[in-house]
XYZ file of N, CA and C in Angstrom:
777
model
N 91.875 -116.625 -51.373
C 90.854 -117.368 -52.143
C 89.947 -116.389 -52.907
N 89.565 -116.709 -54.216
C 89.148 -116.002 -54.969
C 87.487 -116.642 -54.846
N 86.559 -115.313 -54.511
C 85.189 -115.250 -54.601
C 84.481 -116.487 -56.012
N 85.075 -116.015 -57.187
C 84.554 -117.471 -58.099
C 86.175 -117.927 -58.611
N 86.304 -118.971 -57.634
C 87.366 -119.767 -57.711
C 87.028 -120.849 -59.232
N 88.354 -120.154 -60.394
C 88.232 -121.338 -61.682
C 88.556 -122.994 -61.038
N 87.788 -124.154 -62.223
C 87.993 -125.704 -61.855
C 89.652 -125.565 -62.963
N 90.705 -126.225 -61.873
C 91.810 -126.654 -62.167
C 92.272 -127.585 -62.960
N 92.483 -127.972 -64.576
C 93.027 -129.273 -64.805
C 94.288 -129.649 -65.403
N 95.285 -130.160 -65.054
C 96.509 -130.462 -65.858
C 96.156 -131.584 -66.912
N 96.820 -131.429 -68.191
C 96.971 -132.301 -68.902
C 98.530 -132.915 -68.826
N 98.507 -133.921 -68.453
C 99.993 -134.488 -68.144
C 100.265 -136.184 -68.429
N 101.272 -136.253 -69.133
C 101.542 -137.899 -68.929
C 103.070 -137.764 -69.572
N 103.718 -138.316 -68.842
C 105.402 -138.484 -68.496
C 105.881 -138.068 -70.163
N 105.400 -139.231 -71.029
C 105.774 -139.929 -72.151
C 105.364 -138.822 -73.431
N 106.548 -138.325 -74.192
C 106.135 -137.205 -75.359
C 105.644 -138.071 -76.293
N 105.130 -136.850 -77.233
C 103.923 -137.509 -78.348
C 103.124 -138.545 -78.396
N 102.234 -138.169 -77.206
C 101.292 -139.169 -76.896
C 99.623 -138.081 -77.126
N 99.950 -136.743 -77.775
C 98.740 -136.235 -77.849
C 98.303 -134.983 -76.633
N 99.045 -135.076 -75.986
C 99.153 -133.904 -74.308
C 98.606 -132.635 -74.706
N 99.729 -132.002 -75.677
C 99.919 -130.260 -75.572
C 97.902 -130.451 -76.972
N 98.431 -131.449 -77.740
C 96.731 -131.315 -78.576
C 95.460 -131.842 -78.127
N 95.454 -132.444 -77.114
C 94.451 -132.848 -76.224
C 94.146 -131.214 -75.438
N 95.228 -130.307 -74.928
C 94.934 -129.435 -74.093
C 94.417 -128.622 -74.959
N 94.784 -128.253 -75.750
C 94.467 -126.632 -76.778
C 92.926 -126.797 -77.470
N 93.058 -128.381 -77.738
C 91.660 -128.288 -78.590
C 90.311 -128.619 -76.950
N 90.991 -129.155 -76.205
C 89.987 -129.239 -74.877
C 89.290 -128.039 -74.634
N 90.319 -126.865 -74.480
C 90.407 -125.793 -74.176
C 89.362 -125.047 -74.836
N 89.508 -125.106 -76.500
C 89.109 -124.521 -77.050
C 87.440 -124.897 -77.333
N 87.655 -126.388 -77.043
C 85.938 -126.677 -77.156
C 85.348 -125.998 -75.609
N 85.687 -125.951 -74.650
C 85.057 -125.327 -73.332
C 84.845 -123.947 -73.905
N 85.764 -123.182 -74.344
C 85.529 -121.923 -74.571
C 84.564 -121.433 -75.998
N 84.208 -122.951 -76.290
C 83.274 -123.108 -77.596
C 82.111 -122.867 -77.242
N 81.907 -123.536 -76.278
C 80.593 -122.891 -75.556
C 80.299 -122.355 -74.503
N 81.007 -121.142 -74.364
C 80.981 -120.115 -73.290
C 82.089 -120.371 -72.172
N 82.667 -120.876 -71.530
C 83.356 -121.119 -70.970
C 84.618 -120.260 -70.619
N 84.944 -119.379 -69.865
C 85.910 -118.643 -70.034
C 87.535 -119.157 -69.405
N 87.995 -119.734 -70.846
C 89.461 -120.603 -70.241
C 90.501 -120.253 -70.188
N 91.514 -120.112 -69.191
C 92.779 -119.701 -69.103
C 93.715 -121.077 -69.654
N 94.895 -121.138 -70.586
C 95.668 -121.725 -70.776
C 96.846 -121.678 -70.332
N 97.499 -121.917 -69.580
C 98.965 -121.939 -68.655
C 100.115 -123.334 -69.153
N 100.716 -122.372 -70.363
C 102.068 -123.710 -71.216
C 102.908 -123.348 -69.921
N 103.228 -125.008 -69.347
C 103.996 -124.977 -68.875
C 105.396 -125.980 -69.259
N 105.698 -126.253 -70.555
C 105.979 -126.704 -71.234
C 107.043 -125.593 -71.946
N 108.785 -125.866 -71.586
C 109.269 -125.056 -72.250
C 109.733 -124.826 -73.795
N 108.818 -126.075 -74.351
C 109.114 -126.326 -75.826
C 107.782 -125.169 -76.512
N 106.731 -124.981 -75.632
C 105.947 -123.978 -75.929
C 104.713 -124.018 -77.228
N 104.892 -125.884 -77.507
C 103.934 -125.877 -78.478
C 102.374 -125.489 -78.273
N 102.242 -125.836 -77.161
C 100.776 -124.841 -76.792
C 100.836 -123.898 -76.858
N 101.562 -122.801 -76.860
C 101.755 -121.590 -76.914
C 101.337 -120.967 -78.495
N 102.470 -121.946 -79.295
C 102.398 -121.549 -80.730
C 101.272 -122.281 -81.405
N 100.289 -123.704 -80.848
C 99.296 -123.777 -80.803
C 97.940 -123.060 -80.839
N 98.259 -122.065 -79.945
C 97.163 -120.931 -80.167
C 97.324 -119.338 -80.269
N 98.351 -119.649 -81.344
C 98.694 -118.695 -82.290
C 100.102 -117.741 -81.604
N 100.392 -117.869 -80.694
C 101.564 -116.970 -80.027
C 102.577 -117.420 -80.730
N 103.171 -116.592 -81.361
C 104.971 -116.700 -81.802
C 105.968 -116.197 -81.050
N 107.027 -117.280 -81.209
C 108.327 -117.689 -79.931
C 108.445 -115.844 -79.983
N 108.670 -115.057 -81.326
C 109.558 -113.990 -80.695
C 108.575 -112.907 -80.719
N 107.373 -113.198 -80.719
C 106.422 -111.893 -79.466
C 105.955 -112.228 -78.104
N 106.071 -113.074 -77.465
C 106.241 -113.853 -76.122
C 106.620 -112.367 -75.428
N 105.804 -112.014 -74.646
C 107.153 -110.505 -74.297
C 106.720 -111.183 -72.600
N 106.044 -112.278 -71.756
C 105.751 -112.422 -70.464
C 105.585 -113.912 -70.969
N 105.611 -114.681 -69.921
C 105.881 -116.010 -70.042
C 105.329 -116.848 -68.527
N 105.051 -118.412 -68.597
C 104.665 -118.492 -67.431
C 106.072 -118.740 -66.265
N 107.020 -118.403 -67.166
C 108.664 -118.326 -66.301
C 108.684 -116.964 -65.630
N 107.871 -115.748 -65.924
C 107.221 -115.001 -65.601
C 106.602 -115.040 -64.234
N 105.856 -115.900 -64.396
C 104.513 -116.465 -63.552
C 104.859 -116.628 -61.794
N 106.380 -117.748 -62.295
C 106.553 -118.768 -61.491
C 107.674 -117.676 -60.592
N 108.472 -116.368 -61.031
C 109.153 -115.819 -60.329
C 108.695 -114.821 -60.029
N 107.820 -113.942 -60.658
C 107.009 -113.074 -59.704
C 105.821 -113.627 -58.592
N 105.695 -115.181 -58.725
C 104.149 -115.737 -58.019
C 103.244 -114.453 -57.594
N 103.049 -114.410 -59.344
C 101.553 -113.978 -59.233
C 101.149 -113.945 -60.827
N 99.871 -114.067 -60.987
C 99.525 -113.743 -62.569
C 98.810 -112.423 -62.477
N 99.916 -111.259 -63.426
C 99.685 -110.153 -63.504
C 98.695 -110.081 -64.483
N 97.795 -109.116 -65.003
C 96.811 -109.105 -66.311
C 97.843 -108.738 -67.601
N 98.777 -107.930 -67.028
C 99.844 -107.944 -68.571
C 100.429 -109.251 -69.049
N 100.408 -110.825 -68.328
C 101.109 -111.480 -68.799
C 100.266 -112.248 -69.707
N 98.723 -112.063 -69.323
C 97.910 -113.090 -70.051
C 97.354 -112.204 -71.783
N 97.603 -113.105 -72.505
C 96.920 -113.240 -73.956
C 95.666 -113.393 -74.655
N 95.192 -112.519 -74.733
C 93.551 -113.528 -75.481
C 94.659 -113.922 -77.249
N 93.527 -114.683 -77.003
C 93.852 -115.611 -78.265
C 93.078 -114.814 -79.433
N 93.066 -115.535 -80.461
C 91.955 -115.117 -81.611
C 90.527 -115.884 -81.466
N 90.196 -117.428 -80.441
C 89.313 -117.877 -80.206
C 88.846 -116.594 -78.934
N 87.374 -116.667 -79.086
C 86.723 -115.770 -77.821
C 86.526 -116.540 -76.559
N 86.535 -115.913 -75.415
C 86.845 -117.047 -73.955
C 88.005 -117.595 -74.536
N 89.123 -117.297 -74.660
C 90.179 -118.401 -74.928
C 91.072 -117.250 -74.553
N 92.439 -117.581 -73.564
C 93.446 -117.062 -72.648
C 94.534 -117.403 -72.841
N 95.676 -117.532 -72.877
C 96.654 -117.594 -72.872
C 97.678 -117.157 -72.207
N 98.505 -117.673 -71.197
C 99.874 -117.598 -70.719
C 101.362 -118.271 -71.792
N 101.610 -117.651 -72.486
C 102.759 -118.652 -73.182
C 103.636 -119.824 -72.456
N 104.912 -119.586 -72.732
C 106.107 -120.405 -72.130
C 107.475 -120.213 -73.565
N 108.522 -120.036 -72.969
C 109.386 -119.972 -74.029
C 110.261 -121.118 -73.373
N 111.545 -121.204 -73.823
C 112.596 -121.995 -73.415
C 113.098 -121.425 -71.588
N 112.914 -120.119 -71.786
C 113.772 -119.704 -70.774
C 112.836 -121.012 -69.068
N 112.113 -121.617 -69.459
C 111.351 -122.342 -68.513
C 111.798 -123.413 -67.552
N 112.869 -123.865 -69.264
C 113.572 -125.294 -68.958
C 114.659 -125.056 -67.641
N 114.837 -123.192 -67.295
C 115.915 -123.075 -66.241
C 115.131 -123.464 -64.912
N 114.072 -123.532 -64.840
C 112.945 -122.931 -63.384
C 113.727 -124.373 -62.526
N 113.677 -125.425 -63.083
C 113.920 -126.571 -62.552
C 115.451 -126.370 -61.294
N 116.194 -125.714 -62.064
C 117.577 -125.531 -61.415
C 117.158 -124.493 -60.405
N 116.258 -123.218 -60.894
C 116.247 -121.934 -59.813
C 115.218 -122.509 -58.958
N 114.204 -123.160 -59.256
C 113.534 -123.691 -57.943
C 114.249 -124.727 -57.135
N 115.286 -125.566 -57.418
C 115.585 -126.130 -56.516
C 116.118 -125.872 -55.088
N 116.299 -124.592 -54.528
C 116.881 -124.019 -53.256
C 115.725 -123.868 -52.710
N 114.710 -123.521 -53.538
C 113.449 -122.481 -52.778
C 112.681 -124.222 -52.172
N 112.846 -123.917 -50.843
C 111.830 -125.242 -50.095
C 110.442 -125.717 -50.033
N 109.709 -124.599 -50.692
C 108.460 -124.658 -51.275
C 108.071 -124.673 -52.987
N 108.754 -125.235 -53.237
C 109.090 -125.495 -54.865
C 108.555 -125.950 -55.736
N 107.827 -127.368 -54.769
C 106.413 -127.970 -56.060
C 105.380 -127.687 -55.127
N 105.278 -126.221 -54.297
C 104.042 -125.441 -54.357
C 103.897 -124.221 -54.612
N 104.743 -124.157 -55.501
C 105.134 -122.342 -56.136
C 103.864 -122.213 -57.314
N 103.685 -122.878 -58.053
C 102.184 -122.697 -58.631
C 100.781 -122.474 -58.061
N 100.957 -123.556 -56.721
C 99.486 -123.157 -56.343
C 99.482 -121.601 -55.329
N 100.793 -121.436 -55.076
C 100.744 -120.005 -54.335
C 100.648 -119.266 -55.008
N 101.400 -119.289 -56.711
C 100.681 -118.167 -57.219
C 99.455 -118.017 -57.562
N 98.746 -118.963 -57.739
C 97.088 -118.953 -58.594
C 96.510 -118.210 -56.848
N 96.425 -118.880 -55.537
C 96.364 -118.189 -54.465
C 96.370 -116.716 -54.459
N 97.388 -116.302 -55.127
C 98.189 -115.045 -55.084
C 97.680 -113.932 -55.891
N 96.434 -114.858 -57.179
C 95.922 -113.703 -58.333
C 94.679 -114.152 -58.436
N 94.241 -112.750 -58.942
C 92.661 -112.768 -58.858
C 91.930 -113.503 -59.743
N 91.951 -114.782 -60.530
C 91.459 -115.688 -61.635
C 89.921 -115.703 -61.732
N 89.039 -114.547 -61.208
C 87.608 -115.007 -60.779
C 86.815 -114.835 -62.260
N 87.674 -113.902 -63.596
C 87.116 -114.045 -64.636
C 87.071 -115.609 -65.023
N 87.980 -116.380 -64.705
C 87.871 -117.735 -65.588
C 87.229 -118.919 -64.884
N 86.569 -119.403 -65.559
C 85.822 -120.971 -65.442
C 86.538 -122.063 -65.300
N 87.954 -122.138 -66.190
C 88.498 -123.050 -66.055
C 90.303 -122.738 -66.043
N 90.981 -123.450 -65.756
C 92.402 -123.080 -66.052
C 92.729 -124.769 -66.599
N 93.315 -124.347 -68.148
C 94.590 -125.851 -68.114
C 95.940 -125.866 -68.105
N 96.521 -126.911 -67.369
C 97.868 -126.684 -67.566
C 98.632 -127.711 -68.324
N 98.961 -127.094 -69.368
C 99.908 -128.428 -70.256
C 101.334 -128.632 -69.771
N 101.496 -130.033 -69.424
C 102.816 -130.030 -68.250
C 103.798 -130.551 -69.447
N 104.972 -130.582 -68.992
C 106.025 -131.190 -69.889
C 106.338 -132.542 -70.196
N 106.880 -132.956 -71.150
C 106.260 -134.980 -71.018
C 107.482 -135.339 -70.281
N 107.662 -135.366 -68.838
C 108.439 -135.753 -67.814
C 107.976 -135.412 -66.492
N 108.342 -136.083 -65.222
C 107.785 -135.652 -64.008
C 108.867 -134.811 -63.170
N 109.075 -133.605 -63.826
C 109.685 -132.418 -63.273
C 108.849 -131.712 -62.478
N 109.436 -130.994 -61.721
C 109.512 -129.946 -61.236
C 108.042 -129.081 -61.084
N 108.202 -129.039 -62.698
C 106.931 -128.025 -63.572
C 105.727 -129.040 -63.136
N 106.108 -130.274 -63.593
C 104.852 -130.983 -63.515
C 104.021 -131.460 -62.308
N 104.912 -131.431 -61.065
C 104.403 -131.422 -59.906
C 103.832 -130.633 -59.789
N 104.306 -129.296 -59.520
C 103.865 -128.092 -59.293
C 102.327 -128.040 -59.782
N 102.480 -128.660 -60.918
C 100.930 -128.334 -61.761
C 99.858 -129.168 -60.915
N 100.564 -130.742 -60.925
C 99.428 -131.477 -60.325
C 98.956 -131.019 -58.661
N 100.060 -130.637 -57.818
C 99.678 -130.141 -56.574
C 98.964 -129.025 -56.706
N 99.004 -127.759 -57.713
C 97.867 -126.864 -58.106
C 96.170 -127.127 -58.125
N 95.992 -128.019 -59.692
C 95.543 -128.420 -59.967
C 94.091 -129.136 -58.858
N 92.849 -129.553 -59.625
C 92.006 -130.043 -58.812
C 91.381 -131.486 -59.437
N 92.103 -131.447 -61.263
C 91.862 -132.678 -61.493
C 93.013 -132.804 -62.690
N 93.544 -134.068 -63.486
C 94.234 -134.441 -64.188
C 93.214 -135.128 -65.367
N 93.850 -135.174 -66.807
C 93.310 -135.227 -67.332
C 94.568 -136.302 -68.476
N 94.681 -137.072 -67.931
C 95.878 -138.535 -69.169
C 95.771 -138.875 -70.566
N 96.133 -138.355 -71.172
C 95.937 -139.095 -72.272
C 96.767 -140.155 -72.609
N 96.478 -140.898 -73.550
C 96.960 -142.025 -73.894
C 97.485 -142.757 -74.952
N 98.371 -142.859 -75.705
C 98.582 -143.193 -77.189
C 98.354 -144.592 -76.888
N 97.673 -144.559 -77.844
C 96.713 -146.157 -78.682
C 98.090 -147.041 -79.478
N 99.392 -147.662 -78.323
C 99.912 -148.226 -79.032
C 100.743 -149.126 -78.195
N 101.644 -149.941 -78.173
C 102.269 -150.712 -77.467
C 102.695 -150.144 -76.562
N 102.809 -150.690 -75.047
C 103.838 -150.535 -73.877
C 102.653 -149.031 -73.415
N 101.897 -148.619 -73.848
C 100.958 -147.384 -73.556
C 100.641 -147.434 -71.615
N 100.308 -148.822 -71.712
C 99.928 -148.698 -69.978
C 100.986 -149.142 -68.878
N 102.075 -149.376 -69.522
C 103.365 -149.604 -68.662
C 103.719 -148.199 -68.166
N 104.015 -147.127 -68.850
C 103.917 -145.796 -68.551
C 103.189 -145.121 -67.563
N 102.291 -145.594 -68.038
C 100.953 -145.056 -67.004
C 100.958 -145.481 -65.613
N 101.508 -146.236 -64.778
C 101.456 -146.928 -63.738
C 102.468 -146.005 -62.681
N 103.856 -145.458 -63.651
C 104.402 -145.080 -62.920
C 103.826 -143.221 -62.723
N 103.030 -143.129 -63.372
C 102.379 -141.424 -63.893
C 101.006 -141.561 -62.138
N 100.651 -142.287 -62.495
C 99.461 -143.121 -61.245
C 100.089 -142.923 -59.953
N 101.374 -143.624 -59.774
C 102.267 -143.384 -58.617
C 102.809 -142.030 -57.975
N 103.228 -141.544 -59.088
C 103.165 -140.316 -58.955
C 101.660 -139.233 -58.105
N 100.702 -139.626 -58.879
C 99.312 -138.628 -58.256
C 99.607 -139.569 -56.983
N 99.630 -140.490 -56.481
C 99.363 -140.867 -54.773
C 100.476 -140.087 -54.135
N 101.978 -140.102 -54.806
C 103.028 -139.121 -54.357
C 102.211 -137.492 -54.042
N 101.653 -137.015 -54.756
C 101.241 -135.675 -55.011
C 100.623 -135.399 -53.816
N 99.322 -136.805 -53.869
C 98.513 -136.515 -52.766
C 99.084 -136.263 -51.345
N 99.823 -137.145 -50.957
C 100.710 -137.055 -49.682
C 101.433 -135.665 -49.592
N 101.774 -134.989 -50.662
C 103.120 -134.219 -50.812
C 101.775 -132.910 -49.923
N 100.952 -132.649 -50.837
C 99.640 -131.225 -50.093
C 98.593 -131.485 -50.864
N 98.632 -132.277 -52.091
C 97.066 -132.384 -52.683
C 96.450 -133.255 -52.413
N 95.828 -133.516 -51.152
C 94.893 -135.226 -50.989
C 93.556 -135.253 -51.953
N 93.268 -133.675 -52.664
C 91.981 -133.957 -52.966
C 91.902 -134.072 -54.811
N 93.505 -134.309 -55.242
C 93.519 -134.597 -56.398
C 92.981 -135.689 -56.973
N 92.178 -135.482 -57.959
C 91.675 -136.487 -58.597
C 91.874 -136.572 -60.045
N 91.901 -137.681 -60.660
C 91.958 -138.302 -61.964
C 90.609 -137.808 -62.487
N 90.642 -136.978 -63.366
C 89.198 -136.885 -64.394
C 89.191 -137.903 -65.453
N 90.303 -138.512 -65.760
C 89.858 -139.617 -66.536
C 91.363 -139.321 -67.732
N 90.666 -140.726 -68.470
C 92.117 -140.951 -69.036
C 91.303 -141.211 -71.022
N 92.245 -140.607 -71.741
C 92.022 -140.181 -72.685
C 92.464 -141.243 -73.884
N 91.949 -141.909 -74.372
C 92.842 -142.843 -75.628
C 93.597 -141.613 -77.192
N 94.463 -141.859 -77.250
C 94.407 -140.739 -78.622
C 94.836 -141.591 -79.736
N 94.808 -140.948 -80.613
C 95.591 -141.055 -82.308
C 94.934 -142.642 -82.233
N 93.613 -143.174 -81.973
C 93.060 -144.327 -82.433
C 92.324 -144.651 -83.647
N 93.096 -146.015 -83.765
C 92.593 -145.789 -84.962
C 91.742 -147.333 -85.259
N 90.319 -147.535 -85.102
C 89.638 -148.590 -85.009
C 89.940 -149.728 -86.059
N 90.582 -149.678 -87.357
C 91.387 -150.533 -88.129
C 92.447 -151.304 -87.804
N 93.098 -150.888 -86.756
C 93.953 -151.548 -86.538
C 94.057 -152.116 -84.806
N 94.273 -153.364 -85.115
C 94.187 -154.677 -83.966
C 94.812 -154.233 -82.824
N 95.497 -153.303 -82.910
C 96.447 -152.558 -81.780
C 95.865 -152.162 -81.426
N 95.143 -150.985 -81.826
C 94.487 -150.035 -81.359
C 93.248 -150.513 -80.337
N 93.092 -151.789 -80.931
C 91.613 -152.315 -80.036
C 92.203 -152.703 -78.710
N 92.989 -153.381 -78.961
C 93.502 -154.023 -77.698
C 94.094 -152.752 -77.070
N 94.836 -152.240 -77.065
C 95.223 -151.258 -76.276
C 93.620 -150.401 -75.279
N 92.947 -150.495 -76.213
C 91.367 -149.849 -75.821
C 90.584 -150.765 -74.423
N 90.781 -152.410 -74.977
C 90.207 -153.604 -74.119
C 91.315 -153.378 -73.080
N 92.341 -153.452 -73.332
C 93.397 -153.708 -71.712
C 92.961 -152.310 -70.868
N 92.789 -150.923 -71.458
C 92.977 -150.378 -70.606
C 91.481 -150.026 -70.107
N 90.462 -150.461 -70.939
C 88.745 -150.566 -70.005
C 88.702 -151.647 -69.114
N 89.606 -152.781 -69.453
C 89.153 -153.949 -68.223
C 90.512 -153.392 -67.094
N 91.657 -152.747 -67.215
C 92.125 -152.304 -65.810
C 92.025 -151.295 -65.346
N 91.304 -150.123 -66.211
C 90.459 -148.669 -66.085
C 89.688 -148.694 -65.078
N 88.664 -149.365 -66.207
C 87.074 -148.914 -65.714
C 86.896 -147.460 -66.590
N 85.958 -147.098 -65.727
C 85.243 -145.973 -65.999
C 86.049 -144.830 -65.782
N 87.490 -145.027 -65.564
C 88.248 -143.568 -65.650
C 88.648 -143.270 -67.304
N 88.288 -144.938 -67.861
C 88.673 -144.442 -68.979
C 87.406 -143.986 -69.702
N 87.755 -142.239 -70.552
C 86.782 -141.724 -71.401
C 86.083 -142.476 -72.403
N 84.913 -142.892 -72.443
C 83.951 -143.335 -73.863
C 84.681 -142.669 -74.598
N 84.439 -141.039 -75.076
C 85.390 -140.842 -76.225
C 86.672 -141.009 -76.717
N 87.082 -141.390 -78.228
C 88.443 -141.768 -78.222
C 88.644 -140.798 -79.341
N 90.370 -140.242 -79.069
C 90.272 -139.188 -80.554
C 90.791 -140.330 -81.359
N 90.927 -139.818 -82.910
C 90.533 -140.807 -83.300
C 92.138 -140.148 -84.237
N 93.053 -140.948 -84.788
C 94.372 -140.546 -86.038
C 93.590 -140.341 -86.808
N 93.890 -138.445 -86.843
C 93.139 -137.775 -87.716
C 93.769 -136.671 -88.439
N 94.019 -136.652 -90.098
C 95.486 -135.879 -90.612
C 94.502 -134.697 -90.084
N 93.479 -133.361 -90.084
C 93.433 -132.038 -89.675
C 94.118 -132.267 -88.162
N 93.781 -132.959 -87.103
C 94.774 -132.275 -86.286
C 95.578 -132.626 -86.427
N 96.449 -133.407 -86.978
C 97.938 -133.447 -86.970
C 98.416 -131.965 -87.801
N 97.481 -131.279 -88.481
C 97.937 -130.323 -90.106
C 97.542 -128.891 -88.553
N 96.629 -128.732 -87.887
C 96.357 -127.615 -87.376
C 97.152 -127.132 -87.027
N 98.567 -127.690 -85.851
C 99.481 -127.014 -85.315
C 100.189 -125.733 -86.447
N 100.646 -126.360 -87.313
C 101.243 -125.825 -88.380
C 100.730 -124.514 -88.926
N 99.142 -124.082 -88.643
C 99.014 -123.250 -88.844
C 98.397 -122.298 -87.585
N 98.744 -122.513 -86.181
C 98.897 -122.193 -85.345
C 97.185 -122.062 -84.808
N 96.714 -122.747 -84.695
C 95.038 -123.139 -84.603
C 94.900 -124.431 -83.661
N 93.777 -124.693 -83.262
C 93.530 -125.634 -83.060
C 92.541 -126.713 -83.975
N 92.269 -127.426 -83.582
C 92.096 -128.225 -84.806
C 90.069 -127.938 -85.310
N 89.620 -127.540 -84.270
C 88.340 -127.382 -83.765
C 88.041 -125.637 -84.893
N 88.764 -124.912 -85.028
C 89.138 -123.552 -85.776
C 89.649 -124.044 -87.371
N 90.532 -124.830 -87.311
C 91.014 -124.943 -88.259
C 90.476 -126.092 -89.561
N 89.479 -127.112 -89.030
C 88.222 -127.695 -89.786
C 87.374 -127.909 -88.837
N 86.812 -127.260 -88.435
C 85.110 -127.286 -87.711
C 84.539 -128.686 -87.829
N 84.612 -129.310 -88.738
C 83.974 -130.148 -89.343
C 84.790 -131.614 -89.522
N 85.857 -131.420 -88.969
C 86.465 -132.517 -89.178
C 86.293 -133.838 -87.950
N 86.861 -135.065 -88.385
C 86.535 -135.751 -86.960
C 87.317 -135.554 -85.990
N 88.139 -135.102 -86.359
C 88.863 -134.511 -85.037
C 88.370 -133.739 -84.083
N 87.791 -132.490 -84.823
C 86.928 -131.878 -84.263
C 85.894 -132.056 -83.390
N 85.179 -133.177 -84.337
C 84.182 -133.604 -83.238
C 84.358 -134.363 -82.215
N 85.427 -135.262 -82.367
C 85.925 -135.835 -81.452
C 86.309 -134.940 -79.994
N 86.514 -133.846 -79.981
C 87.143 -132.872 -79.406
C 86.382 -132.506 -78.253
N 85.040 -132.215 -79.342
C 83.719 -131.844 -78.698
C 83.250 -133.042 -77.870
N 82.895 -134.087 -78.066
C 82.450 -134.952 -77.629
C 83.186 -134.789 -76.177
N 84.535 -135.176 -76.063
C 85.195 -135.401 -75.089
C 85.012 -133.962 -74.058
N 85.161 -132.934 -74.813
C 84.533 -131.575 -73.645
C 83.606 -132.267 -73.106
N 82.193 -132.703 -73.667
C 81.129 -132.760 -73.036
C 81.140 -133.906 -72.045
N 81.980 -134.755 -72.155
C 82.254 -136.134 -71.055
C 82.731 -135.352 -69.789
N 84.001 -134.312 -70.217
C 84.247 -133.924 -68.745
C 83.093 -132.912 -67.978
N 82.661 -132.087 -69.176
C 81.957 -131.286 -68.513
C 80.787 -132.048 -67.500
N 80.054 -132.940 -67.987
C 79.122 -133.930 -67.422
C 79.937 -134.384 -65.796
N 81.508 -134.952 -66.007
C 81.702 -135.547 -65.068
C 82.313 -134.183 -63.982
N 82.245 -133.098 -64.201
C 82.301 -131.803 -63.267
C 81.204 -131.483 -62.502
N 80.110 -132.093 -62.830
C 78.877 -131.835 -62.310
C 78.329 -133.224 -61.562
């Protein structure tokens, strides 16, 4: 156990392009907006968080496939970014194998939290982990790590049918070694208040929520959809946009609900 033990959060929900890997990078990046010193851990072997905050596939020279077979985080594997307080662990493809090589090892979806155990993290405030949009392997691992989850949600049909079985899962987790995992709350994304969908998707999931679901909603906004592309987050790449602020806002909900 590390003397200043970082707060743990996965960003995870089964279902791709629902907003995950850009919910994490720009989260990330607003904590480390205001002081916050954040480690990012792609655990995602498609690696868009990675190339999110600026790492390219072929200078990757350590990876969190790295991570997961030495269990430990060495200081050569981690990245500062070009944001300040902002960290980085990549992920390349070679990730998508871990699933097959962890399956012998009998401690397998607790090979993450033995490594964070295993390394000295006392520079960082926070760690996120962007999981893969499926309930692998990787993604256990993260949530049994982990000390809270963080859902996002696409603002569109069938959105909370998904979610039920993602829910099932954290009570699985808990039983498995994490009883003290908790839901930080659940995220609406790409909303867009014009359209009748979008509301209702908002009403169904505050009247079977509650209060896990975030006041803030990001909102379908073309800068972050345009940021990836130039390997930024969206918060760097228009300061000023609503995305941006949207971004911010939502830091400050969790930060509030950490305290």
């Amino acid at each position: 156990m590390q003397p200043n033990k970082p707060k743990i959060i996965a960003i995870a929900n089964q279902k791709g392009g629902v907003g995950k890997t850009t919910t994490t990078l720009n989260l990330a990046a607003a904590f480390a907006e205001v002081g916050h010193r954040v480690l990012v851990l792609d655990l995602d072997p498609q690696g868009n968080a990675s190339t999110g905050l600026g790492s390219l596939a072929d200078k990757r020279e350590f990876t969190t496939y790295d991570v997961l077979v030495g269990e430990v985080i060495e200081e050569c594997f981690v990245i500062q970014t070009e944001l300040k307080n902002l960290y980085l662990i990549p992920s390349t493809t070679d990730l998508s194998s871990a699933d097959i090589e962890l399956a012998s090892n009998k401690n397998r979806s607790k090979l993450l939290r033995t490594v964070l155990n295993n390394s000295d993290l006392s520079k960082y405030d926070y760690i996120f982990f962007d999981c893969p949009p499926s309930l692998n392997v990787l993604t256990v691992n993260a949530l049994i790590a982990a000390d809270s989850l963080i859902i996002p949600l696409q603002s569109e049909f069938f959105a909370l049918e998904g979610l039920s079985q993602l829910l099932m899962s954290v009570r699985e987790v808990r039983s498995l070694g994490n009883p003290s995992l908790r839901i930080e709350g659940i995220v609406l994304t790409m909303f867009d208040g014009r359209n009748r969908l979008s509301l209702q998707v908002e009403e169904d999931a505050r009247e079977n929520l509650g209060e896990l679901v975030f006041k803030t909603m990001i909102p379908r906004n073309v800068r972050i959809s345009e940021a990836p592309s130039f390997s930024m987050p969206v918060l760097s790449y228009d300061s000023r946009s609503k995305g941006a602020a949207a971004y911010r806002a939502l830091a400050e909900e969790v930060l509030l609900r950490q305290n």
